[in-house]
Coordinates of C-alpha atoms in Angstrom, one line a residue:
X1 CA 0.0 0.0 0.0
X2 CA 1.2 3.8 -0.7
X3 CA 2.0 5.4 2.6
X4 CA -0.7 7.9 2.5
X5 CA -3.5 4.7 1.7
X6 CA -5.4 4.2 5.0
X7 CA -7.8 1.9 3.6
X8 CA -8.1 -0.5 0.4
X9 CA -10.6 -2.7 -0.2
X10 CA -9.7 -4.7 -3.9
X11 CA -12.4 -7.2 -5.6
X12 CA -14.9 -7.2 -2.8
X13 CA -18.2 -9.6 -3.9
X14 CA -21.1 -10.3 -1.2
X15 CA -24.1 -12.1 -2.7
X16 CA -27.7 -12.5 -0.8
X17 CA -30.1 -15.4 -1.8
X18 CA -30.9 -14.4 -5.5
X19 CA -29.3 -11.1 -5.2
X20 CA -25.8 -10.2 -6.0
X21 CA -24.9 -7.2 -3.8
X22 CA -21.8 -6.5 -4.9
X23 CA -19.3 -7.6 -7.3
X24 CA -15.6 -6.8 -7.9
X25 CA -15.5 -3.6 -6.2
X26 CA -12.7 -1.7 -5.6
X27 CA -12.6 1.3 -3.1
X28 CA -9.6 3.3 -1.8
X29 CA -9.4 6.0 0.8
X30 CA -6.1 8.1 1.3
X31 CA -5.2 9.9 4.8
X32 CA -6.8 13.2 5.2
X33 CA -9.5 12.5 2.7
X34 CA -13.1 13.6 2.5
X35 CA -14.4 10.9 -0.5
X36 CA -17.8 10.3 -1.3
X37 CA -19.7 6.9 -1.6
X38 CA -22.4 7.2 -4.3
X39 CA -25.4 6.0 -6.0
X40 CA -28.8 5.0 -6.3
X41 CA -30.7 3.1 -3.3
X42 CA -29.7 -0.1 -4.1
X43 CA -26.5 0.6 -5.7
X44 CA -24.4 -1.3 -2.6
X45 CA -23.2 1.4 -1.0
X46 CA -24.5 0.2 2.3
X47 CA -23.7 -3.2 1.3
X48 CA -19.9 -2.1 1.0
X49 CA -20.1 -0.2 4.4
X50 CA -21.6 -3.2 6.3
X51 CA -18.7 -5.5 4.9
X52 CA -15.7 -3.0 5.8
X53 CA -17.5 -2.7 9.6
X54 CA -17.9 -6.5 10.2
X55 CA -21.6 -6.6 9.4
X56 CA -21.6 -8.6 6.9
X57 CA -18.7 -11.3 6.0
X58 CA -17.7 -11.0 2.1
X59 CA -17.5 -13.7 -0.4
X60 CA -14.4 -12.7 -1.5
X61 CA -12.2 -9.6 -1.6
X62 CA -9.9 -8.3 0.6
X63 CA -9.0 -5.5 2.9
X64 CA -6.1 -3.7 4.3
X65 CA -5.9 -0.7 6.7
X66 CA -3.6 1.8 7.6
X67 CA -0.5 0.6 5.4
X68 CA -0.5 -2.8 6.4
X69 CA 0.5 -5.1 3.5
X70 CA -1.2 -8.0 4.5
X71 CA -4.7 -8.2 4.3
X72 CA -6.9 -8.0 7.6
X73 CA -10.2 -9.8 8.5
X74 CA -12.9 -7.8 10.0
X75 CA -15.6 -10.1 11.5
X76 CA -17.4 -8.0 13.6
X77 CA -18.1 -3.8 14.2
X78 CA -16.0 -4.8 17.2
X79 CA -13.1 -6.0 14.9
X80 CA -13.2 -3.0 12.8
X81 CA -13.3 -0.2 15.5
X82 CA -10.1 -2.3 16.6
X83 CA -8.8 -1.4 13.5
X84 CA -10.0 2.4 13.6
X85 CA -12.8 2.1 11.6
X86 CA -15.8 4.1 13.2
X87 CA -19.4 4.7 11.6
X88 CA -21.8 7.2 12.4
X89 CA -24.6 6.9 11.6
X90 CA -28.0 9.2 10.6
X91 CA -29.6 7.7 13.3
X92 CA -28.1 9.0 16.6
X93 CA -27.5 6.1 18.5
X94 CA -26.4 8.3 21.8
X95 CA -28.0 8.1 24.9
X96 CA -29.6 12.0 25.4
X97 CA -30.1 11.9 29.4
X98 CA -26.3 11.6 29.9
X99 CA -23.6 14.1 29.7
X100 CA -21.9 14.5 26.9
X101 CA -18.4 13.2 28.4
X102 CA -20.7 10.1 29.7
X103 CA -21.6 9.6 26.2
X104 CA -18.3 9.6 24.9
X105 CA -17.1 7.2 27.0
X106 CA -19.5 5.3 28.7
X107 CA -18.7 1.4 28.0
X108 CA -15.4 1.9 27.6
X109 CA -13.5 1.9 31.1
X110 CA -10.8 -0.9 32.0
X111 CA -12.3 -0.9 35.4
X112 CA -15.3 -1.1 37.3
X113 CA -14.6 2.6 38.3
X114 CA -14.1 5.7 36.2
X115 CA -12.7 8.8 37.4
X116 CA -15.5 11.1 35.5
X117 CA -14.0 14.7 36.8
X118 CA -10.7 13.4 34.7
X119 CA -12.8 12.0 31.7
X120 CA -14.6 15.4 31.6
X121 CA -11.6 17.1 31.5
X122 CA -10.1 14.9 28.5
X123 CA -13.7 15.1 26.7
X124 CA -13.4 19.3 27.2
X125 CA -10.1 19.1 25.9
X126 CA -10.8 16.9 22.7
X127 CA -14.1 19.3 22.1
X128 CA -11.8 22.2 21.9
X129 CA -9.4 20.8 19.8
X130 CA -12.2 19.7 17.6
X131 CA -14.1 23.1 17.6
X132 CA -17.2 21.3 19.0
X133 CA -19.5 24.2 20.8
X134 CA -20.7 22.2 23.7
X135 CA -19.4 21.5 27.1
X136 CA -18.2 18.1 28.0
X137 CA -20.4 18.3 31.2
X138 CA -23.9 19.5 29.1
X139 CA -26.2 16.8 29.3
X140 CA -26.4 15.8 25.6
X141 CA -30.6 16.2 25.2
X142 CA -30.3 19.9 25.6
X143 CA -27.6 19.6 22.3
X144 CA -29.1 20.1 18.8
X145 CA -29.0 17.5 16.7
X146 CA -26.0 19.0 14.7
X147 CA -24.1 18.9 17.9
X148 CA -25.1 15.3 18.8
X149 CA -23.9 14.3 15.9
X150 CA -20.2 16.3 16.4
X151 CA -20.3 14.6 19.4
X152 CA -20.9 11.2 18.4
X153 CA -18.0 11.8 15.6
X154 CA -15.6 13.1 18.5
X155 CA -16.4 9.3 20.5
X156 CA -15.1 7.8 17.2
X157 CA -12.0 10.0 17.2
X158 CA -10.8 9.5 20.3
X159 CA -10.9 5.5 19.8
X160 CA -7.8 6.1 17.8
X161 CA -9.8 6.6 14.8
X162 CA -8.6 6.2 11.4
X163 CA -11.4 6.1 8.6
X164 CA -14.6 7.7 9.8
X165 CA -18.0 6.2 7.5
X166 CA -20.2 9.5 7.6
X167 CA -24.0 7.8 6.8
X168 CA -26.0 10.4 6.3
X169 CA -25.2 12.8 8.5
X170 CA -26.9 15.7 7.6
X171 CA -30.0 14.5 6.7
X172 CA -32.1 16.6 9.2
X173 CA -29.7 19.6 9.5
X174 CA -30.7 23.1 8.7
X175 CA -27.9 25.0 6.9
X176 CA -26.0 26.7 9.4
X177 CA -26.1 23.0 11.4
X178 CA -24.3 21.7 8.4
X179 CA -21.7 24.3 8.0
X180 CA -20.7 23.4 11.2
X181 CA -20.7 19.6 10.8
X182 CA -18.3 20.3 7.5
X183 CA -16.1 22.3 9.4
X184 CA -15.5 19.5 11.6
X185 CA -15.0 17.3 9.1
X186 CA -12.4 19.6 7.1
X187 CA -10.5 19.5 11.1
X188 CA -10.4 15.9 10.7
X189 CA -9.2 15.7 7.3
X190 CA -6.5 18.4 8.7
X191 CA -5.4 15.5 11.3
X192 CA -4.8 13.2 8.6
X193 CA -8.6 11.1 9.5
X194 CA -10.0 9.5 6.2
X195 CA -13.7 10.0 5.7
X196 CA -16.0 8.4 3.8
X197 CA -19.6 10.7 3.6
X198 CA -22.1 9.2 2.2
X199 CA -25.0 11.6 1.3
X200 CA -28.1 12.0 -1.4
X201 CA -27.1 16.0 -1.3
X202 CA -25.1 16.5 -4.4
X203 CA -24.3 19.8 -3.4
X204 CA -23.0 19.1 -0.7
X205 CA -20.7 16.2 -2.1
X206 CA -18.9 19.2 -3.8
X207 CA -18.9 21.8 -1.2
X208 CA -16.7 19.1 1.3
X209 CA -15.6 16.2 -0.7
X210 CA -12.3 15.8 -2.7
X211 CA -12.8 12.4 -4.4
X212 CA -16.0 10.6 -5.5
X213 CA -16.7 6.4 -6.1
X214 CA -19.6 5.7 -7.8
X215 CA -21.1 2.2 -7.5
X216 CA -24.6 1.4 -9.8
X217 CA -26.0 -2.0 -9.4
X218 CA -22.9 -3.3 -6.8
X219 CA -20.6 -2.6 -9.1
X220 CA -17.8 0.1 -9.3
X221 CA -18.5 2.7 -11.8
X222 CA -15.3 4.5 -11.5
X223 CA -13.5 6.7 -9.0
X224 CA -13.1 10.3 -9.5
X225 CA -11.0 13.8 -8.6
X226 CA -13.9 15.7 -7.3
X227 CA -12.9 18.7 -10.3
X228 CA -12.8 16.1 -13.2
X229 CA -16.6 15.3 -12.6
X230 CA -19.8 17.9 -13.1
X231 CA -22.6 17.6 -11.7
X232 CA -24.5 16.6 -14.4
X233 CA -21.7 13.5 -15.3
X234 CA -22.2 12.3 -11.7
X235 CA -25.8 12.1 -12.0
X236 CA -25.5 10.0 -15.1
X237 CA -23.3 8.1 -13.4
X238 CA -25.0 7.0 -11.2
X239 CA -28.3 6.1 -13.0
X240 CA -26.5 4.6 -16.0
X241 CA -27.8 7.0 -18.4
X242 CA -28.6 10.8 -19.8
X243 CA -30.3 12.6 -16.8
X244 CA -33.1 14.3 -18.8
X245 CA -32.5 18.0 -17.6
X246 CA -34.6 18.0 -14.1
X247 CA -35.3 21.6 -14.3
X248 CA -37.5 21.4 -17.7
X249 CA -39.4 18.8 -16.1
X250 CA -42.1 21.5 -15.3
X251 CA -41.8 23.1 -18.5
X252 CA -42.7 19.8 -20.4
X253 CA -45.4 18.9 -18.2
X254 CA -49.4 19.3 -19.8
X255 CA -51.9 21.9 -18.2
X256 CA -54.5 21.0 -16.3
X257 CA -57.7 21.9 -19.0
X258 CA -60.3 21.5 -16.2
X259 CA -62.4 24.3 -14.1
X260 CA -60.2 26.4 -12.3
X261 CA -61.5 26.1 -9.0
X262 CA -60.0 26.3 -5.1
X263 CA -60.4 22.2 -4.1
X264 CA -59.3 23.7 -0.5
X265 CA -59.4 26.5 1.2
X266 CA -58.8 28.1 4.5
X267 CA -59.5 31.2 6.5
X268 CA -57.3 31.9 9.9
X269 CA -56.0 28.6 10.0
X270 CA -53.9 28.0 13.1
X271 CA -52.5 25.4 15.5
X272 CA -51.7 24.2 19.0
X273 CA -48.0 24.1 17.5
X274 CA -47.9 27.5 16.8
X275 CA -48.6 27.9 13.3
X276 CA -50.3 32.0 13.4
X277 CA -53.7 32.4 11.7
X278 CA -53.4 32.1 7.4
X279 CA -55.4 32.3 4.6
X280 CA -54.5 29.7 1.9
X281 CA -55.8 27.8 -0.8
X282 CA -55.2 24.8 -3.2
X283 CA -56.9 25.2 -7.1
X284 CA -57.6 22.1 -8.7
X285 CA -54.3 20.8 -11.0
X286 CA -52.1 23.2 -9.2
X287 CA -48.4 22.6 -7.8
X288 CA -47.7 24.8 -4.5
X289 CA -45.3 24.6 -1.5
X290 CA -44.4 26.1 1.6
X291 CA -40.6 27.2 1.7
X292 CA -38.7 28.6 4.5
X293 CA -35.9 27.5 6.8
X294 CA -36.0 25.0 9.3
X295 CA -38.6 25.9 12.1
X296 CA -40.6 28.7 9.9
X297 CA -43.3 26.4 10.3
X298 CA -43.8 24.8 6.7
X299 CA -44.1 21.6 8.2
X300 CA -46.4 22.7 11.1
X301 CA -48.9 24.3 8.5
X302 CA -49.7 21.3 6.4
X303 CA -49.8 19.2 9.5
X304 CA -52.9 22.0 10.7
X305 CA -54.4 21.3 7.4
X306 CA -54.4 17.8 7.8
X307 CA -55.1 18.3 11.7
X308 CA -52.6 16.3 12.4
X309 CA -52.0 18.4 15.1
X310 CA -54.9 19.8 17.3
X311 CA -56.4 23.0 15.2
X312 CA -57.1 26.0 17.6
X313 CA -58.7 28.6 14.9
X314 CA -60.0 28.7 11.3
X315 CA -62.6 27.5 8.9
X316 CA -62.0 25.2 5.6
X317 CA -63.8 25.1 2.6
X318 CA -63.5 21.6 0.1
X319 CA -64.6 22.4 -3.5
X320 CA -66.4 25.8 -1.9
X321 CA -68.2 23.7 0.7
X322 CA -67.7 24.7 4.4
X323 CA -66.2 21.5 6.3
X324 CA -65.5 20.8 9.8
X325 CA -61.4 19.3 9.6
X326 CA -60.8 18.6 13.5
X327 CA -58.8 15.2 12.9
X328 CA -57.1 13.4 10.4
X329 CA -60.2 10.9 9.5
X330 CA -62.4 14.0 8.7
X331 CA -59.6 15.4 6.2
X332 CA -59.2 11.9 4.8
X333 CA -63.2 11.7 4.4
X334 CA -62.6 15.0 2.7
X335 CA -60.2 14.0 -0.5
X336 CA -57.3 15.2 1.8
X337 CA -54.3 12.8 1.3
X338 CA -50.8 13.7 3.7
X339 CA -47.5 12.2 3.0
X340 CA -45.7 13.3 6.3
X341 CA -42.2 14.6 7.2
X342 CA -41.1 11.5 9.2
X343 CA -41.1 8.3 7.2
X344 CA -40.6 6.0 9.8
X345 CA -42.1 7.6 12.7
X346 CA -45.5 9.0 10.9
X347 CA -45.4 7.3 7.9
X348 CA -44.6 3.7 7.0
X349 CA -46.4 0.3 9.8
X350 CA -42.8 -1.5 9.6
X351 CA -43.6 -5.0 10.8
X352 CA -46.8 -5.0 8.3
X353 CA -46.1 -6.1 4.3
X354 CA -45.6 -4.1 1.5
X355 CA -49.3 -4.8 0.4
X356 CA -50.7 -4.3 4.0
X357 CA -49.2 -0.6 3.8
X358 CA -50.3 0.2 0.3
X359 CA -54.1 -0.9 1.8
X360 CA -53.7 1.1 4.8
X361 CA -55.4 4.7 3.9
X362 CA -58.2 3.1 2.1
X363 CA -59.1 0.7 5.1
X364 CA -58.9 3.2 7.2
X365 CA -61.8 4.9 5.0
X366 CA -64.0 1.9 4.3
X367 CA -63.9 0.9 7.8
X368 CA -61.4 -2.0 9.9
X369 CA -64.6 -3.9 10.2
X370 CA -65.1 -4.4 6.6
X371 CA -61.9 -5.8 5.1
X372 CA -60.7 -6.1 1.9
X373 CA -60.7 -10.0 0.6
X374 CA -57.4 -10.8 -0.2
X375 CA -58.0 -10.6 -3.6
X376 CA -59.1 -6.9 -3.8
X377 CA -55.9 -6.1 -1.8
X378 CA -53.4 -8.2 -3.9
X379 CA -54.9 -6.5 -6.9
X380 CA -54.5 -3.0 -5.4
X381 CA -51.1 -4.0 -4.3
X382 CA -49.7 -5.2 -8.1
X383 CA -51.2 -1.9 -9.7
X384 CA -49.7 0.1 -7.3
X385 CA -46.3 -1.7 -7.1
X386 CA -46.1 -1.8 -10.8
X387 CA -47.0 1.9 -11.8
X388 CA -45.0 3.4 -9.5
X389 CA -41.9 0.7 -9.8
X390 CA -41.6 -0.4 -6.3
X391 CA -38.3 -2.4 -5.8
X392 CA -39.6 -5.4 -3.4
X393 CA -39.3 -9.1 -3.7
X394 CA -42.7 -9.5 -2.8
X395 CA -46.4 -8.2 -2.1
X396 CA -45.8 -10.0 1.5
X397 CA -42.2 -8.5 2.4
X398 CA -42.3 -6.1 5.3
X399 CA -42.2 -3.0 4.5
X400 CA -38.8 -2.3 6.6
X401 CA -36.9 -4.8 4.4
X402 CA -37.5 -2.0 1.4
X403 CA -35.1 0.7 0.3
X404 CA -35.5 4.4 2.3
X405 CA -36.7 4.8 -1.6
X406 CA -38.8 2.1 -2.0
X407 CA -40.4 2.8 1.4
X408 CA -41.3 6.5 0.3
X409 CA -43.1 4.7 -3.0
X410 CA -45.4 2.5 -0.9
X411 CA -46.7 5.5 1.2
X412 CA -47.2 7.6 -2.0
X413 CA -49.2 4.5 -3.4
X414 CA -51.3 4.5 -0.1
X415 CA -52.7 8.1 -0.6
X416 CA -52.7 7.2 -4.1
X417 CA -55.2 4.5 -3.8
X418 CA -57.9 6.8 -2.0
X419 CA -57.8 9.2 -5.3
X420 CA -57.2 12.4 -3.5
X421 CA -58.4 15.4 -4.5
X422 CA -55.9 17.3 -2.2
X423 CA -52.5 15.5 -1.5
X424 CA -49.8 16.7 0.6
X425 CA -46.4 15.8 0.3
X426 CA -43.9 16.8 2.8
X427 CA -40.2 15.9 2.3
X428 CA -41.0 13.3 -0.2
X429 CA -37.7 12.6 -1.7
X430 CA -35.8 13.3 1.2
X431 CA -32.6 10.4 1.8
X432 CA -33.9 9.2 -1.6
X433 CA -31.6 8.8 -4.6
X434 CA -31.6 10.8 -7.7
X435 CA -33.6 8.6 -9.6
X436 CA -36.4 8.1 -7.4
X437 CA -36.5 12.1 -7.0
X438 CA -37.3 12.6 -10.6
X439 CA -39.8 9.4 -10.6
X440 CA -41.4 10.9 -7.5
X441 CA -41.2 14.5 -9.2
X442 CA -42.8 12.9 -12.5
X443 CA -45.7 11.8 -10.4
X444 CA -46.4 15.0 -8.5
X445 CA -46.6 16.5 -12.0
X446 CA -48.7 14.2 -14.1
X447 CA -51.4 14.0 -10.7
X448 CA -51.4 17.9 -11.5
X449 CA -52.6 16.9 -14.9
X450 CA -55.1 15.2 -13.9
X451 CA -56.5 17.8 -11.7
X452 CA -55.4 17.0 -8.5
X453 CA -54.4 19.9 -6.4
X454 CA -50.5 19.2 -4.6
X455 CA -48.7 20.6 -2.1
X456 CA -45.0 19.9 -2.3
X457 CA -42.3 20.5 0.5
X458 CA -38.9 19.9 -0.2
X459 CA -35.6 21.5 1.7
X460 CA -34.1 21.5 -1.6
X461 CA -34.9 24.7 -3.0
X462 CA -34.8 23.6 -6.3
X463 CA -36.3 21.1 -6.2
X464 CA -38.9 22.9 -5.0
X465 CA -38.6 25.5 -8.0
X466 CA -38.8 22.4 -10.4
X467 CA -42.2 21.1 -9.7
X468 CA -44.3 24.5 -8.1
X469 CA -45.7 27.5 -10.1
X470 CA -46.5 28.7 -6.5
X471 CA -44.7 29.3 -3.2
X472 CA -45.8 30.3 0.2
X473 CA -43.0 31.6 1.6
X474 CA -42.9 31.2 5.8
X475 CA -41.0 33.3 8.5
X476 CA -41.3 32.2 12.0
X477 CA -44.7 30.3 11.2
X478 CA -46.2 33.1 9.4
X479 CA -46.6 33.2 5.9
X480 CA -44.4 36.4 4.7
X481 CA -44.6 36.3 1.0
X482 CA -46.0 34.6 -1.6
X483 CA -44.2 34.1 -5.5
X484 CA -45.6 33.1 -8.4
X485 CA -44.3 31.2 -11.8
X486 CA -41.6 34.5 -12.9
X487 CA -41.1 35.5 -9.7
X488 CA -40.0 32.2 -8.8
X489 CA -36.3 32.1 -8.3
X490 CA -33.5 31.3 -5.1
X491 CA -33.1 34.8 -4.8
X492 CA -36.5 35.5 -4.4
X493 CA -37.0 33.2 -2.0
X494 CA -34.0 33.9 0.3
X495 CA -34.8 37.8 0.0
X496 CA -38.4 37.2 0.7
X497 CA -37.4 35.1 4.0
X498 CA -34.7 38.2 5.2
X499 CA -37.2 40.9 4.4
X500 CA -40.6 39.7 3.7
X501 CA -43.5 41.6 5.8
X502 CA -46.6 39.5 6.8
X503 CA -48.8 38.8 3.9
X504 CA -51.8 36.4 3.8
X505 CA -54.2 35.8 0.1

């Protein structure tokens, strides 16, 4: 190995019952070395990952660390953090009621005792020399998540860490939350750590990251200098073919040629979470979204239109008919479909199938005590699984088995099935790979067609921009703005946030 390899992993195959994970792939990380894993749910990436951190055992390859020339055998995560090899993960796996020294080195004593006033001391001095803001004796729940995860990184570091697997990490990070987990990450790569990020956030792959390895169908597509590869080449990369421009994807989309008429409407809408009184409404084959940064209440909003959460104030009117909207069944009985902001907490029934959650919304509506046969559901299951190209090996597989991707499908097809006239979709393509974006995008668009009204929330402004001809824009949950089709534009939006005075329709 070169001196300034840390890792190399050479031929590395792992095959499932009928599936071949990976095959032949090749993967090199240098010493002070942001590099980026890539590609599409399903590609291998976490396939890869799992083998180089003992979750899974490879069919063949092998792997050496750190300049060793022979090459090691990693059997267990226990092996690998041996090795240095430390993963965070998206999920924060810390343990919020304690400190943030216990957390960084609770489990890991020699001794039945442990001199915490010392270990706090070593834990201040590691945060400082990291550039953590936090306090080694701050119980970790009062942290942001941004800092949780700084502090789950600096655990990793101090176990003599030398490759750090970044899964994720800023997956539910506002802007100035990732700024700071980046320049973390550049102090690491300054100490010689090499880091492997694995993101969906293309933009941020090229704000932070100095190589790229692209794997499609576990196999290696290449690896590349972070300057020799646009955007648009990575994107085609990945998905084995010419990325139709996203951005015209609105452009080519047909009209809606029906009436032109509100399908919902409110007046001084508001919420036990805080969301002020607004006026909005939805017209039939229309695209809108709320916009804002994290905490303006764009979530909160559509969750009060939903009454997902308890509605204080306001009247709604469906197709120019004054409704009562006080839960979530009367907004379903109402044409009202919601895809929510948490997948796994609001969204998906993980032990139930893949069919079982398609069914859901629609059961719901017809009543638990008047099942669908089996039949009826299998049917709606296929449709559904086919039209919108659900990865699963079955109709019966749980529904936690299946892609982050995949998973995002099956709730789509669930509102689907109760033909909405209203649908809501919040974070949609969130921790989803590029191609599923643009299928999901492609759906939100051709529904518009139809004449369904949509509203779309994305934290990627352009996605947002892509699919919308209309966007609320929020401020400290009020609604401060509001741009239409030529006024649409990131500028717009960011000076509409900084300056924007209260506006309702």
């Amino acid at each position: 190995m070169k001196n300034n390899v840390v890792l190399s992993m050479r031929g590395i195959s792992k095959t499932f019952p009928g599936v071949r994970a990976l095959n032949n792939v090749d993967f090199t990380l240098c010493k002070g070395e942001i590099h980026a894993l890539m590609g599409e749910n399903g590609a291998g990436k976490s396939t890869l990952v799992k083998v180089l951190t003992g979750v899974y055992t490879m069919d063949s390859g092998e792997i050496r660390v750190d300049g060793v020339n022979n090459a090691v055998s990693i059997r267990s995560p226990q092996d690998a953090q041996n090795m240095g090899i430390s993963t965070v993960y998206q999920e924060i796996t810390l343990c919020p009621n304690l400190t943030v020294a216990e957390n960084m080195f609770i489990g890991r004593g020699k001794y039945h005792f442990i001199n915490w006033r010392s270990q706090e001391k070593r834990a201040d001095e590691l945060l400082k020399k990291l550039k953590i803001p936090v306090r080694a004796a701050q119980q970790l729940g009062t942290c942001s998540i941004a800092v949780q995860q700084m502090v789950a990184i600096a655990r990793a570091v101090d176990m003599d860490c030398k490759v750090l697997i970044l899964d994720e990490p800023t997956s539910s990070l506002d802007e100035r939350e990732v700024e700071l987990l980046f320049s973390l990450m550049r102090e690491l790569k300054a100490h010689g750590v090499g880091i492997i990020f694995i993101t969906h956030f293309l933009d941020q792959v090229y704000e932070v990251c100095d190589k790229i390895t692209v794997l499609r169908n576990g196999e290696l597509v290449g690896e590349y200098e972070i300057k020799d590869l646009p955007k648009v080449d990575l994107i085609s990369a990945m998905l084995g073919k010419d990325l139709e421009d996203i951005s015209r994807l609105k452009q080519q989309k047909k009209s809606y040629e029906g009436d032109k008429e509100a399908v919902y409407e409110t007046f001084g809408l508001s919420s036990a979470e805080g969301v002020k009184p607004f006026n909005f409404r939805t017209m039939k084959g229309e695209v809108n979204g709320f916009t804002g940064l994290l905490g303006s209440g764009r979530s909160e909003s559509v969750r009060a239109i939903f009454a997902a959460d308890r509605v204080t104030g306001g009247t709604v009117k469906i197709s120019g008919k004054e409704v009562k909207i006080s839960k979530p069944l009367e907004a379903m009985r109402n044409g009202i479909g919601y895809l929510p902001e948490d997948r796994k907490g609001d969204g998906i029934i993980q032990d139930l199938s893949v069919r079982e959650n398609i069914i859901l919304a629609l059961q719901v509506l017809k009543g638990f005590f008047k099942p669908f046969s089996k039949a009826e559901a299998e049917k709606f299951a296929d449709e559904y699984i086919k039209l919108l190209q659900i990865k699963t090996a079955s109709k019966d597989t749980p529904i936690k088995s299946l892609s982050g991707g995949n998973q995002q499908k099956v709730i789509l097809a669930r509102w689907l099935l109760t033909n909405p006239q209203y649908l809501i979709l919040d974070e949609p393509t969130r921790g989803i790979d590029v191609g599923t974006k643009v299928e999901i995008q492609k759906q939100v668009l051709k529904l518009a067609e139809k004449g369904v009204g949509l509203t779309f929330i994305s934290s990627e402004i352009q996605e947002m921009l892509n699919v919308c001809s209309r966007l609320v824009v929020m401020r400290d949950r009020n609604i401060v703005g509001e741009l239409r089709e030529d006024e649409l534009s990131q500028d717009n939006i960011m000076r509409t946030i900084a300056g924007g005075s209260a506006h309702n329709e």
